[in-house]
XYZ file of C-alpha atoms in Angstrom:
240
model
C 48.962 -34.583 -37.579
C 48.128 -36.817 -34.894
C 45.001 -38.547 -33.512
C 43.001 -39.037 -30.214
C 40.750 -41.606 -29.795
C 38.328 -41.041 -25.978
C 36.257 -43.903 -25.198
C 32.616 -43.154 -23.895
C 30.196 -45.339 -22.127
C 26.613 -44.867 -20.926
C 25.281 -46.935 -18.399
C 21.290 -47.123 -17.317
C 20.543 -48.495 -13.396
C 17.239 -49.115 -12.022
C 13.595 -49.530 -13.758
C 12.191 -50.115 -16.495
C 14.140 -48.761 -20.176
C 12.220 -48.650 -23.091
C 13.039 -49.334 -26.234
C 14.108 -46.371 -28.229
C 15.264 -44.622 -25.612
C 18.239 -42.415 -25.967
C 20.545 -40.249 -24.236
C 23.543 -38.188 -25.491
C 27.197 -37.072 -24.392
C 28.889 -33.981 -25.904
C 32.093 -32.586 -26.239
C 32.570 -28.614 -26.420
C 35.642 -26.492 -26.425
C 36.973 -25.820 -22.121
C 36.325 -22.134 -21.887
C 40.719 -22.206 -20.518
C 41.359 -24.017 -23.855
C 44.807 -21.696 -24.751
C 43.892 -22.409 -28.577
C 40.709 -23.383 -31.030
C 40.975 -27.246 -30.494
C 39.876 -28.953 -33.479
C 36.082 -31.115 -33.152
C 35.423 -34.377 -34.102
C 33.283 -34.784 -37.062
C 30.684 -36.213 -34.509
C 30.227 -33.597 -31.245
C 27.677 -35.457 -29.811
C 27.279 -39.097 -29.101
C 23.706 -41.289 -29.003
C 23.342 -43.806 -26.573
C 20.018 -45.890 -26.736
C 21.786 -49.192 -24.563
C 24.473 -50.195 -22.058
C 27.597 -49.302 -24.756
C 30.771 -48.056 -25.525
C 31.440 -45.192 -28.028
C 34.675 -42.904 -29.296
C 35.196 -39.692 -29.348
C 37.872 -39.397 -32.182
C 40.012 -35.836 -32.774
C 42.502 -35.493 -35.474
C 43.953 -31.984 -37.262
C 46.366 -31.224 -34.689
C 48.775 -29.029 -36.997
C 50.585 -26.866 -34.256
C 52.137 -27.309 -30.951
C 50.292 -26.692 -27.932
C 47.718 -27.574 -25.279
C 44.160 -28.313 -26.472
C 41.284 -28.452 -23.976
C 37.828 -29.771 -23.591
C 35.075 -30.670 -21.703
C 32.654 -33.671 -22.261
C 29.284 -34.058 -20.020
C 25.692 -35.698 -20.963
C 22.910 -33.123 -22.312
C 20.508 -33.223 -20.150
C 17.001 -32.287 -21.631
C 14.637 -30.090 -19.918
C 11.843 -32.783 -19.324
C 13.837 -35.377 -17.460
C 10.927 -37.443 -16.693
C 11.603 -40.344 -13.911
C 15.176 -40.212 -15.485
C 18.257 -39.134 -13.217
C 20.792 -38.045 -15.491
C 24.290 -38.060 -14.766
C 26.348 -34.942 -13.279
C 29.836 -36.054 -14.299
C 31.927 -33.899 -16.393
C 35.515 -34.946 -17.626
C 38.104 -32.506 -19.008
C 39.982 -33.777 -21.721
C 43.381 -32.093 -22.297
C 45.265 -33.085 -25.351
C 49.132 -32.046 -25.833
C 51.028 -31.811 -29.355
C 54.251 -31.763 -29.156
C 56.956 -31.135 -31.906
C 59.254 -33.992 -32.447
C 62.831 -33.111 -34.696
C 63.860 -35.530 -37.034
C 65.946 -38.017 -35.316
C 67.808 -41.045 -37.593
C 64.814 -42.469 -39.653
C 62.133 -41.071 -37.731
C 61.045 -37.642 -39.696
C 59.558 -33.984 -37.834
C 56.211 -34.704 -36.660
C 53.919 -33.747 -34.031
C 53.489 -35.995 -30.725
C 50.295 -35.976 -29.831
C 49.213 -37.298 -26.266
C 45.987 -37.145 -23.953
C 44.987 -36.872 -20.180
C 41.340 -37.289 -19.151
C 40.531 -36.350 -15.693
C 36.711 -36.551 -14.313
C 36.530 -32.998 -12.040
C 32.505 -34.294 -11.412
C 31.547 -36.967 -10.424
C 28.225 -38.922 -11.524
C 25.905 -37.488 -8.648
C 28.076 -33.889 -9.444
C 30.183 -33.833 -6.680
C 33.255 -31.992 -7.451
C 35.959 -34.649 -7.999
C 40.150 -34.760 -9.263
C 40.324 -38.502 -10.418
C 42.024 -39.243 -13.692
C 40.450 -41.558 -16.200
C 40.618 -44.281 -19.013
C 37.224 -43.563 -20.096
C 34.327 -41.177 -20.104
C 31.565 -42.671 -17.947
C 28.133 -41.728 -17.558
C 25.818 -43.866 -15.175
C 21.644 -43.088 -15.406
C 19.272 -44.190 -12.839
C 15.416 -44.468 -13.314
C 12.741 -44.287 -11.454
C 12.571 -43.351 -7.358
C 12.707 -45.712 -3.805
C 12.033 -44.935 -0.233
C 14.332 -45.211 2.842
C 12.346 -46.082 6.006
C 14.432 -44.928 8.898
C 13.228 -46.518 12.571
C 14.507 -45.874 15.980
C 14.639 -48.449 18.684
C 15.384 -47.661 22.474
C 16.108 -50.644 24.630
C 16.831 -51.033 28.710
C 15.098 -47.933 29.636
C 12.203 -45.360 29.067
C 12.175 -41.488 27.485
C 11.051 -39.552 25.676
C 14.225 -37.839 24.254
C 14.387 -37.410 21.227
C 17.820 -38.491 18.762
C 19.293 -37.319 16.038
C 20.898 -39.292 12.959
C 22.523 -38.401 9.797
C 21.476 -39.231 6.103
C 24.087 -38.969 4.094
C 23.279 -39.874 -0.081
C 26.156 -39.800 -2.683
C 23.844 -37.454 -4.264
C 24.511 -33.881 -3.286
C 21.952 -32.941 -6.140
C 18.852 -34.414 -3.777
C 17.699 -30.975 -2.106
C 14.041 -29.964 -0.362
C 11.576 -32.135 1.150
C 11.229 -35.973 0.837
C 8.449 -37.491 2.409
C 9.085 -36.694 6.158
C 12.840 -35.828 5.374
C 14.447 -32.874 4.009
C 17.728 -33.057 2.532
C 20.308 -30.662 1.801
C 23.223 -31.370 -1.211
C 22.527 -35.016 -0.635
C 22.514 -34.882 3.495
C 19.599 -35.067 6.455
C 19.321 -34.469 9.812
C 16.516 -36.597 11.201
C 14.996 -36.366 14.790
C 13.536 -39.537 16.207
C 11.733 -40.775 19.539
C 11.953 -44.559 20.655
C 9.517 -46.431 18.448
C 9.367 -43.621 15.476
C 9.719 -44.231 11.830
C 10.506 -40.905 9.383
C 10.483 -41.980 5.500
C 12.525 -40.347 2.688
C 9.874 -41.180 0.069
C 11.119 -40.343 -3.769
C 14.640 -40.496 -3.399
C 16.422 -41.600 -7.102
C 17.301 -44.874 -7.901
C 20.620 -46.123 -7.525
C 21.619 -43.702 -4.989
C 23.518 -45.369 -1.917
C 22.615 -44.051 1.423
C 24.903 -44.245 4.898
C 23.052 -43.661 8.112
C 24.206 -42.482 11.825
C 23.701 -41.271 15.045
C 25.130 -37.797 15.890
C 25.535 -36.498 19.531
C 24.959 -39.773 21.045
C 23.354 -39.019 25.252
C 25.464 -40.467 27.037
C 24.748 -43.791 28.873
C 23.745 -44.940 25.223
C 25.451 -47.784 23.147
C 24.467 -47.177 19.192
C 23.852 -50.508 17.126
C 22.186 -50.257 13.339
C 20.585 -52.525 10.941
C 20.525 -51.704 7.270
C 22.907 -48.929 8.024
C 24.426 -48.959 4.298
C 22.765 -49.570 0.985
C 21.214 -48.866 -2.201
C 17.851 -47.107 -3.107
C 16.140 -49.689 -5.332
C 13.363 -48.092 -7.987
C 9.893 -49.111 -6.492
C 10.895 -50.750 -3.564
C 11.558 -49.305 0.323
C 14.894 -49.749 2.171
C 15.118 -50.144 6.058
C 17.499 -48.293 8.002
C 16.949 -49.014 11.991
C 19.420 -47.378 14.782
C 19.342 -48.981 18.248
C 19.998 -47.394 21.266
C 20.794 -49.513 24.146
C 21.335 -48.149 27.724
C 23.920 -49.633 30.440
């Protein structure tokens, strides 16, 4: 009848996790699924630690394509919790095998796991050896600073946040964000924060429309937002 054995593993970044905590991934039926897949005795899986768990499907008894989806239930009180976006469709073939020499009928069965979103829920085509679901807790602040050098103005410049989190929408401190991006407007000497921003995003910073005359330098223009701490981000312009 064949079996399928999907490996899941729930990973926690950033803060502090209490003991007793616990977070859970489920598998349901893909609404395209051409016929009723059979469920695992277990639908839902209970993480309270860094681990590794199975989802494991048997009772394959006829030929076809068998599809499902597995994401982490998300409750409605997330807390300081940011809970994973990434959803993986799991599409199982069964195949009927003849009876060849000493090998008797049976059904093949055969899997392909492909992640279509990605942890921050950005739409994504990558296929998979495992189910993976990454948590981050608590929030940090990016400071972003602008520096003229080799003349005076009072123009005004404009550089790009970009977060791997297109879930981060609406106002953040001084900074308002849109699916995970900002447009920030800075004069020589000016700091803007993004205060609240969840832990164990990764940020990219630059300069858009550089004036002309105007060589761009940055310090701190990758990294990581850190739960209770402040990252600097500073974009020189220099003009020749």
């Amino acid at each position: 009848n064949g079996q399928v054995t999907v490996p899941v593993s729930k990973e926690p970044l950033g803060g502090n996790w209490e003991e007793g905590e616990q977070y859970q991934v489920e598998i349901a039926e893909a609404p395209d699924s051409e016929k009723n897949p059979p469920m695992p005795l277990t639908s839902t899986l209970t993480f309270s630690s860094d681990s590794t768990d199975y989802f494991v499907l048997s009772g394959f008894t006829e030929p076809g394509t068998y599809r499902y989806l597995i994401r982490e239930i998300v409750p409605e009180n997330t807390g300081d919790v940011t809970y994973s976006g990434a959803v993986y469709s799991l599409v199982v073939t069964a195949v009927q095998q003849q009876e060849s020499g000493d090998s008797p009928a049976h059904l093949e069965v055969d899997y392909t796991l492909t992640q279509i979103r990605d942890n921050q829920g950005n739409e994504s085509d990558t296929q998979v050896s495992s189910a993976d679901f990454i948590n981050s807790k608590g929030t940090g602040n990016l400071n972003l600073t602008k520096v003229v050098e080799g003349t005076t103005t009072e123009s005004t410049f404009n550089v790009q946040i970009t977060l791997n989190n297109a879930s981060v929408n609406g106002k953040y401190g001084d900074i308002t964000f849109e699916n995970g991006v900002a447009t920030v407007s800075l004069a020589g000497g000016q700091t803007k924060t993004a205060s609240g921003l969840p832990a164990g995003a990764t940020y990219t910073v630059k300069e858009i429309n550089v004036p002309e005359g105007y060589q761009v330098s940055y310090t701190g223009q990758t990294g990581t937002i850190t739960a209770g701490e402040t990252a600097q981000a500073t974009v020189t312009n220099t003009y020749h």
